[in-house]
mmCIF file of C-alpha atoms in Angstrom:
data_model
loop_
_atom_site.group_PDB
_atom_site.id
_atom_site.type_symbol
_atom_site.label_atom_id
_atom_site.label_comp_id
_atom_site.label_asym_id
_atom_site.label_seq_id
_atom_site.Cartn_x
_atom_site.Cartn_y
_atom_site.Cartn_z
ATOM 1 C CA UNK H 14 111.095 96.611 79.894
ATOM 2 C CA UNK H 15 109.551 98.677 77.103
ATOM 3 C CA UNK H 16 109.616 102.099 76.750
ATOM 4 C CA UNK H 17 106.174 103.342 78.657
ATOM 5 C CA UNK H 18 106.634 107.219 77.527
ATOM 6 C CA UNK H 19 108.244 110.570 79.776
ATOM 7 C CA UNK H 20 106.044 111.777 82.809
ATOM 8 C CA UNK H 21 107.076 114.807 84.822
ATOM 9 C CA UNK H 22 106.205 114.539 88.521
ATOM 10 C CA UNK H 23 106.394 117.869 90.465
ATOM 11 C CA UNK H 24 107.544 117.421 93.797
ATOM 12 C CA UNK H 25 109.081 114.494 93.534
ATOM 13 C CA UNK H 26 111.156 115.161 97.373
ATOM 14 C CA UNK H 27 107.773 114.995 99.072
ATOM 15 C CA UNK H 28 105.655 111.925 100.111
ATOM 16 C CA UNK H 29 103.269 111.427 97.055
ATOM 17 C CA UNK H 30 105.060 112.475 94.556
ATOM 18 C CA UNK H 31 108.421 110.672 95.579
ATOM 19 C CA UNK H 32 106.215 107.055 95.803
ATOM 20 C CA UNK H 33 104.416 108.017 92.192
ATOM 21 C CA UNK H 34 108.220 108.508 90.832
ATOM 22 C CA UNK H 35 108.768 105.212 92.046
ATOM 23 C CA UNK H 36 105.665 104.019 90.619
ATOM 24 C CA UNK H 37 106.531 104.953 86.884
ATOM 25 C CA UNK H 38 109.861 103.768 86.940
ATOM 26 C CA UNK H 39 108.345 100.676 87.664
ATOM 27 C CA UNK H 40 106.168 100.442 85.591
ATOM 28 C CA UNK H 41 108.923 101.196 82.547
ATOM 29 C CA UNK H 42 108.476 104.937 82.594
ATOM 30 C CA UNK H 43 111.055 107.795 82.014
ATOM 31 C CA UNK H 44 110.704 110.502 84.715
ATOM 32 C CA UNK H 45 111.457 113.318 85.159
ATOM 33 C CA UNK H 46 110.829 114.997 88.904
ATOM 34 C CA UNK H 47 111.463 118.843 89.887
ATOM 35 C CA UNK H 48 112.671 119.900 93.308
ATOM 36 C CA UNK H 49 113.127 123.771 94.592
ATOM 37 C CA UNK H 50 117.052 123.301 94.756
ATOM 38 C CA UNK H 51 119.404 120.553 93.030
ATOM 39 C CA UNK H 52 120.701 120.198 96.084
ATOM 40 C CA UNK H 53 118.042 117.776 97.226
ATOM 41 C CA UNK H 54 119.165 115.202 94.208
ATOM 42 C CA UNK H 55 121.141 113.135 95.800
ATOM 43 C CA UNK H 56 118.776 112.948 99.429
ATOM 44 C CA UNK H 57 115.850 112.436 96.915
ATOM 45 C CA UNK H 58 118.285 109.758 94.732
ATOM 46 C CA UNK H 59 119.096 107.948 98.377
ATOM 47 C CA UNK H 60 115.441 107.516 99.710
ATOM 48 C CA UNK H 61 113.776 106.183 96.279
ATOM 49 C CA UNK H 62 116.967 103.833 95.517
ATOM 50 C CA UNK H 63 115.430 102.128 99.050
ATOM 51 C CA UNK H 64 112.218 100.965 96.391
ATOM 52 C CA UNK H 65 112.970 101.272 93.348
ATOM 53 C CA UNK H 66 116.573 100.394 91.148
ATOM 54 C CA UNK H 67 115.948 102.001 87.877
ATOM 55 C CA UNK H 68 117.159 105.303 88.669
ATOM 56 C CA UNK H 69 118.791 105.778 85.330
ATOM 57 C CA UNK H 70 115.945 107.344 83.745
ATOM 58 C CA UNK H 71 115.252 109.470 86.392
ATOM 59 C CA UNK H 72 116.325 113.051 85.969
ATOM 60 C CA UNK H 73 115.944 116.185 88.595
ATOM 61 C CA UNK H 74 114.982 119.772 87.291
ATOM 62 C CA UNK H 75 114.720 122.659 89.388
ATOM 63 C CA UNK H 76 111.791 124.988 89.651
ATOM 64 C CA UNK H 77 109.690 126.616 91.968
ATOM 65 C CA UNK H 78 105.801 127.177 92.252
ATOM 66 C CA UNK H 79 106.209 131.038 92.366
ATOM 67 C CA UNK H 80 108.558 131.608 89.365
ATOM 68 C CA UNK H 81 108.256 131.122 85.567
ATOM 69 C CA UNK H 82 112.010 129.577 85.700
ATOM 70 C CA UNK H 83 112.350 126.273 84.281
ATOM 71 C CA UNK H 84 108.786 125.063 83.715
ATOM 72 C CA UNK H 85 108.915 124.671 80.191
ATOM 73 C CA UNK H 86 112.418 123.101 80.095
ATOM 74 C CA UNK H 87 110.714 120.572 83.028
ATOM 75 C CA UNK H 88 107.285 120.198 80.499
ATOM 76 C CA UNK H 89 108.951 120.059 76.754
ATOM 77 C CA UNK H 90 109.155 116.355 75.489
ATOM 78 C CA UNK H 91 106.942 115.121 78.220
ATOM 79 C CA UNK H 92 103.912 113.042 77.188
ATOM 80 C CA UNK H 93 102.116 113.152 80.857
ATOM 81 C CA UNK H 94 102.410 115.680 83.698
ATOM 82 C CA UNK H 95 101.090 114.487 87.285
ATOM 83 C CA UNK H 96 101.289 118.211 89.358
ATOM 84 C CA UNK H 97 101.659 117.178 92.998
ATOM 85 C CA UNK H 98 103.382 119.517 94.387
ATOM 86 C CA UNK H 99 101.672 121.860 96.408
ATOM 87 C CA UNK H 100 102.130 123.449 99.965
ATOM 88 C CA UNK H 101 100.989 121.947 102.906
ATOM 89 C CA UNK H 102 100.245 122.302 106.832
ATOM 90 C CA UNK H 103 98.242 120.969 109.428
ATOM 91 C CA UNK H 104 98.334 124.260 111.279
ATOM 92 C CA UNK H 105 96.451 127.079 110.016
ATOM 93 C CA UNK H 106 99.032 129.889 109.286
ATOM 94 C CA UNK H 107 98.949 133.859 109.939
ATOM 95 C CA UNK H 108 98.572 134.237 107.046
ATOM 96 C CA UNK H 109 96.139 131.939 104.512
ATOM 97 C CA UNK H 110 97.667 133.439 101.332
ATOM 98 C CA UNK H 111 101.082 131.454 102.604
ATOM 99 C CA UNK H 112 99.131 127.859 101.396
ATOM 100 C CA UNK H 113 96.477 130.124 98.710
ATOM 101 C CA UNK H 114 99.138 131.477 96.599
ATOM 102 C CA UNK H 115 101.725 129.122 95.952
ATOM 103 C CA UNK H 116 98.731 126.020 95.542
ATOM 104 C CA UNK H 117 97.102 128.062 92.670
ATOM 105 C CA UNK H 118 100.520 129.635 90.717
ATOM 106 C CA UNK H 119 101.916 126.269 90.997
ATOM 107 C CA UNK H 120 98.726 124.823 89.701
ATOM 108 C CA UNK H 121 98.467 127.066 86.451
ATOM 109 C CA UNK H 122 102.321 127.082 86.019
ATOM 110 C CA UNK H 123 102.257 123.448 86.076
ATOM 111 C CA UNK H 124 98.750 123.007 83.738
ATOM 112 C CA UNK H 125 100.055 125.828 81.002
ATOM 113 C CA UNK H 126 103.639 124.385 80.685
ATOM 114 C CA UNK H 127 101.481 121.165 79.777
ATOM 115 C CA UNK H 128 99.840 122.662 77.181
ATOM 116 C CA UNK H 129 102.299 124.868 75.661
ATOM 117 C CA UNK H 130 104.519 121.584 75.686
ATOM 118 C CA UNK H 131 101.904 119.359 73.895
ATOM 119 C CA UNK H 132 101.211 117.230 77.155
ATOM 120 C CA UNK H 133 98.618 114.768 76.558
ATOM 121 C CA UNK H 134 97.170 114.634 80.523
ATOM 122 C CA UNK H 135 97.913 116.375 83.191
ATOM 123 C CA UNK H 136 97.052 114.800 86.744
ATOM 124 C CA UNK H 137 96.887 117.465 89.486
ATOM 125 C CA UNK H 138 96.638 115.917 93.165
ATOM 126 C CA UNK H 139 93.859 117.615 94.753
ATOM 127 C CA UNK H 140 92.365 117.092 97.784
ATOM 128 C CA UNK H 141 89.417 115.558 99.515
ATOM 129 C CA UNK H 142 89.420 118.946 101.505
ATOM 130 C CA UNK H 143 87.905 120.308 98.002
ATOM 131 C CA UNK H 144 84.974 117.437 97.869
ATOM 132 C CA UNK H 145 83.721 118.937 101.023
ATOM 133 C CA UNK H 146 79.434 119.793 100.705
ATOM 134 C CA UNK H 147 77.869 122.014 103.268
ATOM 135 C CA UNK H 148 77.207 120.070 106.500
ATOM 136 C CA UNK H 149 81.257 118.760 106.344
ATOM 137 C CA UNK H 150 79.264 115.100 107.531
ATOM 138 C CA UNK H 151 78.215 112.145 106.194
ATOM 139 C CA UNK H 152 79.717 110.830 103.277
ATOM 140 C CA UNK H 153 80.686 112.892 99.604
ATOM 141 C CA UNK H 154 81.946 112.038 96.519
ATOM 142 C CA UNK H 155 83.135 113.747 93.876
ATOM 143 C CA UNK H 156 80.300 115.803 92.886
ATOM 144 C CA UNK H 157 80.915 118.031 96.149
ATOM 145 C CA UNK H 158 82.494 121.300 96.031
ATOM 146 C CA UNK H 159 84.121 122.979 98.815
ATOM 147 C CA UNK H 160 82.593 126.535 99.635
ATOM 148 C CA UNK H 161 85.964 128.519 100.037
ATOM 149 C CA UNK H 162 84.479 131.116 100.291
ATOM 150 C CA UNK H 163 83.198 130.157 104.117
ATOM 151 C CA UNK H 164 84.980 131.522 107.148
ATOM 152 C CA UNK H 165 84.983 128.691 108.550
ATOM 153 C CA UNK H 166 87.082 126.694 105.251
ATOM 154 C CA UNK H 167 90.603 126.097 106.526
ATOM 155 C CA UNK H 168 93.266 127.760 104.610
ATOM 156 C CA UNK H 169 94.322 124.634 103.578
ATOM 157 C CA UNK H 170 90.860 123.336 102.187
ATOM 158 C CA UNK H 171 90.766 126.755 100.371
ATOM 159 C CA UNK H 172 94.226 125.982 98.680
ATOM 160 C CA UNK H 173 93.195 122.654 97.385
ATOM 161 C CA UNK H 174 90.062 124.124 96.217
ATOM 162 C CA UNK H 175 90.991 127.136 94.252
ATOM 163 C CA UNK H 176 94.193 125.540 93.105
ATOM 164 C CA UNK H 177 91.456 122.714 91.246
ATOM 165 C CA UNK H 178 89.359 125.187 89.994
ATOM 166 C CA UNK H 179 91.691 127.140 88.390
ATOM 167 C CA UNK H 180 93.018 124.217 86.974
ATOM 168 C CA UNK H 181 89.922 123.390 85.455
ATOM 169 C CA UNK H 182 89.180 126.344 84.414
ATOM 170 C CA UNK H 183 92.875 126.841 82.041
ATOM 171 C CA UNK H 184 92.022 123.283 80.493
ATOM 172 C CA UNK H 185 88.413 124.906 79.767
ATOM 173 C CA UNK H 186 89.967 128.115 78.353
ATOM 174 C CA UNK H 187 93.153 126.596 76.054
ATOM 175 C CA UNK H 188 93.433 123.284 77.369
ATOM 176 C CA UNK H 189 93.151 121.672 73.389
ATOM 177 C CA UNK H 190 94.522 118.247 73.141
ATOM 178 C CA UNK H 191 95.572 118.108 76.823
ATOM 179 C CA UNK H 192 93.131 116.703 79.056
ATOM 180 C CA UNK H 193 92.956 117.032 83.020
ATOM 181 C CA UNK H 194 91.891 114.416 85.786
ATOM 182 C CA UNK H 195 92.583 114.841 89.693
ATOM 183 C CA UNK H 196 92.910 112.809 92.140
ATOM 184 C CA UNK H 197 91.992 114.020 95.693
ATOM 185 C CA UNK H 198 93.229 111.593 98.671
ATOM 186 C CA UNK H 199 92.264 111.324 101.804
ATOM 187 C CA UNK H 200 94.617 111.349 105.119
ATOM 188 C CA UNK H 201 97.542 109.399 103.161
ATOM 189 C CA UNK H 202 99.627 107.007 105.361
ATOM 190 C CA UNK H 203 101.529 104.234 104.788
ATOM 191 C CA UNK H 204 105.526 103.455 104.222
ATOM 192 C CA UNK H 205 108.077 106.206 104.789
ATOM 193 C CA UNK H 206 111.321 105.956 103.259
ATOM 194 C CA UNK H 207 113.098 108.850 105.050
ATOM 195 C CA UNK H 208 112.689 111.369 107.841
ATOM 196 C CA UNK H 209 111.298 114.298 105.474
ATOM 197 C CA UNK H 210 107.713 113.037 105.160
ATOM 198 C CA UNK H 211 103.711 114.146 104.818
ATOM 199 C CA UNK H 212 102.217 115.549 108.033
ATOM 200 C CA UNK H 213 99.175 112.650 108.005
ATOM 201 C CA UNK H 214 101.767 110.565 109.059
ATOM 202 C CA UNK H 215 101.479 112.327 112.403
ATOM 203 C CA UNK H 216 98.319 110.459 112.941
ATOM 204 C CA UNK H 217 100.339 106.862 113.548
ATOM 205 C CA UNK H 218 103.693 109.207 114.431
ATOM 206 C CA UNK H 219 102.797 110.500 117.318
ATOM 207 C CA UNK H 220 101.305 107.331 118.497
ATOM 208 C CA UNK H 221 104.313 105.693 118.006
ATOM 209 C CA UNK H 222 106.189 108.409 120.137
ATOM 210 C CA UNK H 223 103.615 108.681 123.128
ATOM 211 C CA UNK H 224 103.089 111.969 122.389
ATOM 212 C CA UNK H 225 99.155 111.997 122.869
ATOM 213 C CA UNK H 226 98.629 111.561 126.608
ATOM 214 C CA UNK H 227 95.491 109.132 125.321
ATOM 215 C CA UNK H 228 93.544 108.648 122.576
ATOM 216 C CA UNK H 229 91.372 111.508 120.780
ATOM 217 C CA UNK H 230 87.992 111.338 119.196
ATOM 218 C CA UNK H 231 89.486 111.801 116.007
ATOM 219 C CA UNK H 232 88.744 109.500 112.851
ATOM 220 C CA UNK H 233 90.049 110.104 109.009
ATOM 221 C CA UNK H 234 89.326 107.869 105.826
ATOM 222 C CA UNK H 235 92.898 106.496 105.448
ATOM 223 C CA UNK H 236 94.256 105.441 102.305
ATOM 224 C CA UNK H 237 97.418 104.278 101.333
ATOM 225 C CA UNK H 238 100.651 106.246 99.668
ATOM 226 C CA UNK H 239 101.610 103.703 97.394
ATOM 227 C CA UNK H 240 97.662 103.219 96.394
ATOM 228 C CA UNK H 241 97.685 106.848 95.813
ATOM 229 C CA UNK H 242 100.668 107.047 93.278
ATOM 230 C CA UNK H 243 99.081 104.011 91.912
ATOM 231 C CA UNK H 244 95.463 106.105 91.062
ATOM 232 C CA UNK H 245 97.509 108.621 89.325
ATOM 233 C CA UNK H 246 99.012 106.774 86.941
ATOM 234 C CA UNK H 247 95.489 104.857 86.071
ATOM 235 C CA UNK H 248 93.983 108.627 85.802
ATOM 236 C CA UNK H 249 97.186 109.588 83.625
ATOM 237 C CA UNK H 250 96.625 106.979 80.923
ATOM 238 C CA UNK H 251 92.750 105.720 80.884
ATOM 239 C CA UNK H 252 91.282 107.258 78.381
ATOM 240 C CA UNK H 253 87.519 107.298 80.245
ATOM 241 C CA UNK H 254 89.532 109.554 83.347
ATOM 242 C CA UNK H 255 89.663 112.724 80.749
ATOM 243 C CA UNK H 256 88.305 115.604 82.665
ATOM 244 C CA UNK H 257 86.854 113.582 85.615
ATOM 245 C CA UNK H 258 87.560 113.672 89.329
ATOM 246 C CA UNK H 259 88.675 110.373 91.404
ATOM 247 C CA UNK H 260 88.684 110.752 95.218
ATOM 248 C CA UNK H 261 91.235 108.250 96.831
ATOM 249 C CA UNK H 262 90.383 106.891 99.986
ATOM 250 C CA UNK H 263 90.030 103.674 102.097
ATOM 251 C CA UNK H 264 88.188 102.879 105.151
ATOM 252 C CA UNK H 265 87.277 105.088 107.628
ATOM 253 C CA UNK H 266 88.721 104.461 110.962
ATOM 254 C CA UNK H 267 89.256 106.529 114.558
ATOM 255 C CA UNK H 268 92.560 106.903 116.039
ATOM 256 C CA UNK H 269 91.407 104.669 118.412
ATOM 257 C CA UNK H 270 91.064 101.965 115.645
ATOM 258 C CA UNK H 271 94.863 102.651 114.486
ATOM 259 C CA UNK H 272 96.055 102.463 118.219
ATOM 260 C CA UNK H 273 94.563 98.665 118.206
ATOM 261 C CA UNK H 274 96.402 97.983 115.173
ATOM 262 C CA UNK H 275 99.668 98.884 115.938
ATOM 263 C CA UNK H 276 99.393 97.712 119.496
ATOM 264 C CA UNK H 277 98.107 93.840 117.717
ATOM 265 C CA UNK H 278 100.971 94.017 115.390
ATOM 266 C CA UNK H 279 104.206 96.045 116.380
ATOM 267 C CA UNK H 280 104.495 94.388 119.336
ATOM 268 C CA UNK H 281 107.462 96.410 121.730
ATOM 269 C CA UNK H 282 107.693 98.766 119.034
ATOM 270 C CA UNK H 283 103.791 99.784 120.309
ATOM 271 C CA UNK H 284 104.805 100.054 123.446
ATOM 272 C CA UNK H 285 104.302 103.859 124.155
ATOM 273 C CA UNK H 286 101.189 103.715 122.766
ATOM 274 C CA UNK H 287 98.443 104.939 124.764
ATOM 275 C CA UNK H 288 95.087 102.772 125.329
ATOM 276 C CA UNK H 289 92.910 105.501 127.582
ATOM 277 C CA UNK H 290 90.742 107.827 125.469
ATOM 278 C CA UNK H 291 91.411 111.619 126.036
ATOM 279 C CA UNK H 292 88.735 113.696 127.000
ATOM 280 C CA UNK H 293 87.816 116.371 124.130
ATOM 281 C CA UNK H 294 88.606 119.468 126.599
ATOM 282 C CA UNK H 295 92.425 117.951 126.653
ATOM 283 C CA UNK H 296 92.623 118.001 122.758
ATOM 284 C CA UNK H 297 91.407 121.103 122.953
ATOM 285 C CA UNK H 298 93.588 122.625 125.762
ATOM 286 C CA UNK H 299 96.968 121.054 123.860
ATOM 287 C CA UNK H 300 96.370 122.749 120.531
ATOM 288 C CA UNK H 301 96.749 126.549 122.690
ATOM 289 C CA UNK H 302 100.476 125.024 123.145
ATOM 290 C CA UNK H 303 100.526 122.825 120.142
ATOM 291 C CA UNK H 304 99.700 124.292 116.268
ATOM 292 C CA UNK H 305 99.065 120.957 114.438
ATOM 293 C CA UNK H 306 96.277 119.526 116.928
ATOM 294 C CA UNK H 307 94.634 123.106 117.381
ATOM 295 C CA UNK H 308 94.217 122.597 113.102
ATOM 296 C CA UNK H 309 92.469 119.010 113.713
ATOM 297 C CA UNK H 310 90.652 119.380 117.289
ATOM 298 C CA UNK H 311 87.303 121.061 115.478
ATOM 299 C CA UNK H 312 86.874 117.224 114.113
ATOM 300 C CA UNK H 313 86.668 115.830 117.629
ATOM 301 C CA UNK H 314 83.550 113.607 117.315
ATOM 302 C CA UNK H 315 82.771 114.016 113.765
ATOM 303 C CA UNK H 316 82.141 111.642 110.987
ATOM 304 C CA UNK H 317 82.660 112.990 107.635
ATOM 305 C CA UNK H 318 83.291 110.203 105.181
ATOM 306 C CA UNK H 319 84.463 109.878 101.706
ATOM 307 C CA UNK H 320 83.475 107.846 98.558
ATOM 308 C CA UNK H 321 85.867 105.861 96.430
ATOM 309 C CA UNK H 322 83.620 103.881 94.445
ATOM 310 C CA UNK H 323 83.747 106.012 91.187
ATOM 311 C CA UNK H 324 87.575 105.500 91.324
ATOM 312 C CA UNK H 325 87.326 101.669 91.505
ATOM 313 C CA UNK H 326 84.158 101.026 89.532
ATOM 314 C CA UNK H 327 85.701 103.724 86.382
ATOM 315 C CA UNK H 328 89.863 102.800 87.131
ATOM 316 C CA UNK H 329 89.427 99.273 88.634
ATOM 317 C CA UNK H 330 91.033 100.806 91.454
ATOM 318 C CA UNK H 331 91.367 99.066 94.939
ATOM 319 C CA UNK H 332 92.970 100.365 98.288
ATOM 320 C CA UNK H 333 94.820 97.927 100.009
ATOM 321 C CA UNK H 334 93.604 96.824 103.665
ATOM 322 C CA UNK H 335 93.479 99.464 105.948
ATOM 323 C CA UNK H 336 95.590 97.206 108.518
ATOM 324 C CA UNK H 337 98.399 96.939 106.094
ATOM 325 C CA UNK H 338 99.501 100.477 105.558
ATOM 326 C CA UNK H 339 98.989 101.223 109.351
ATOM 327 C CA UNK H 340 101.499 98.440 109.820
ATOM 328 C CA UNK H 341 103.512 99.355 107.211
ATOM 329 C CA UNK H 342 103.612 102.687 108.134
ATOM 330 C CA UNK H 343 104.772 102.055 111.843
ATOM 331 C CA UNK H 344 107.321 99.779 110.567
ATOM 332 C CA UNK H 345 109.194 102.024 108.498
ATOM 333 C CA UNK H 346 108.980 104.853 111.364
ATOM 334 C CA UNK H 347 110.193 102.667 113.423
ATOM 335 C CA UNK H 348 113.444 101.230 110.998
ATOM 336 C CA UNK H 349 113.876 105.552 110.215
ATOM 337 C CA UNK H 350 114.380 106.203 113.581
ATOM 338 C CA UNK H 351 111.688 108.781 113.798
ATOM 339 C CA UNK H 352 110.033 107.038 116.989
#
């Protein structure tokens, strides 16, 4: 295969960015990935080898969204950056500044070692919890900012958000030849290929594990991890994604739609699945023991749907079937051992 070019991918241990390292390499890229410790290479090594076998030009550089250390080491030679590491949590911390901080000095870390290095795009993975207008209903796209500066924002929304906009704003300032695109996903599920994964997969996790005592009112746009890597590298090289915004995201669906799916397909593997719905005052007495469904029970009910059509009518972008990755992702819980 030809030489495709050198792309660093930041985070390359978590769930996105370890499936858009195995993009590249398969698509003939050199790569290199960063990770807080070296001691993750050989965990990180074990989990991609399960999809991908050209490992040889994958390399591993330390470096850490709060410190200067190593970024431009990571950056120099590179001809594309795609920045998707970034702190995440389903429950909303103490403290917001734990998600706030780290999201936006990993951001401009990340987007100034591009341009001090002579990148020619940088791809930050944003967030459809930035596309968010006012009413948090009915359907945006990316022309929709979220208000962060709302009470009621999440920490996490306010992360994504910032983190963007100050990305945005460096390219603006000193960007020169480098150019910026994002993509912002929706809830991203889909294959696993370890037991250190994205919280979203809780939503077909727990499931899995009978750990909802029935089925909540709850309902995401899904879209698929391996579809996600795949926008990124379109917005990394397309020449018409230069300074534009691509939201990622599938159907929407209600738990209650993935509960039919994987009780159709996984057949005994499905079998703690529940099939009763559970009344909202349940959801909402669980999150006082339980952080993570405290951070989604506010949704209970509510519709708030997202546009990919600017993705796949600019990219030629397409999200797989919605059925697929819920299988998929079951399957591979199920052959980790995490249900």
């Amino acid at each position: 295969m030809a030489e495709a070019g050198t792309v660093l991918v930041t985070g390359g241990s978590g769930y996105i960015g370890g499936w858009c390292v195995i993009g590249l390499l398969q698509q003939g890229y050199t790569v290199r990935t960063t990770v807080r410790g070296l001691s993750r290479e050989a965990e990180v090594r074990a989990w991609l080898a399960k999809a991908v076998d050209a490992q040889d030009r994958l390399s591993f550089h330390a470096v850490d969204l709060m410190a200067d250390a190593g970024w431009d080491a990571a950056t120099e030679g590179c001809d594309y950056v795609l920045h998707v590491a970034s702190p995440i949590s389903a429950a909303e911390p103490k403290d917001e500044n734990e998600l706030i901080v780290p999201a936006r000095e990993g951001a401009k870390r990340a987007v100034n070692a591009a341009i001090k290095g002579g990148v020619k795009r940088v791809v930050l993975t944003s967030s459809v919890a930035a596309t968010s207008g006012p009413t948090g209903l009915g359907v945006d796209d990316e022309s929709a900012w979220t208000d962060a500066t709302l009470a009621t924002t999440s920490a996490y929304s306010k992360s994504k958000t910032l983190a963007e906009r100050d990305a945005w704003a460096l390219i603006a300032e000193k960007g020169g030849a480098t150019s910026l695109a994002t993509v912002n996903p929706a809830l991203v599920i889909g294959p696993v290929l370890g037991k250190d994964f994205s919280g979203s997969i809780q939503v077909v996790e727990r499931l899995l594990g009978g750990r909802v005592p029935g089925i909540p009112r709850l309902g995401w746009n899904l879209v698929d991890v391996r579809d996600v890597a795949d926008l990124h590298i379109r917005a990394m090289t397309a020449p018409e994604a230069a300074g534009q915004r691509f939201i990622a995201a599938g159907h929407w669906a209600w738990m209650a739609d993935v509960a039919t799916v994987l009780k159709a397909r996984l057949g005994e593997g499905a079998r703690k699945v529940p099939t009763r719905k559970a009344p909202d005052f349940l959801l909402h007495l669980m999150g006082l023991f339980d952080k993570d469904i405290a951070g989604v029970a506010s949704g209970l009910g509510r519709k708030h749907d997202f546009s990919s059509a600017k993705a796949q009518s600019v990219l030629g972008w397409r999200p797989r079937p919605m059925e697929e990755s819920i299988v998929d992702c079951g399957k591979s819980l199920i052959a980790e051992g995490v249900v």
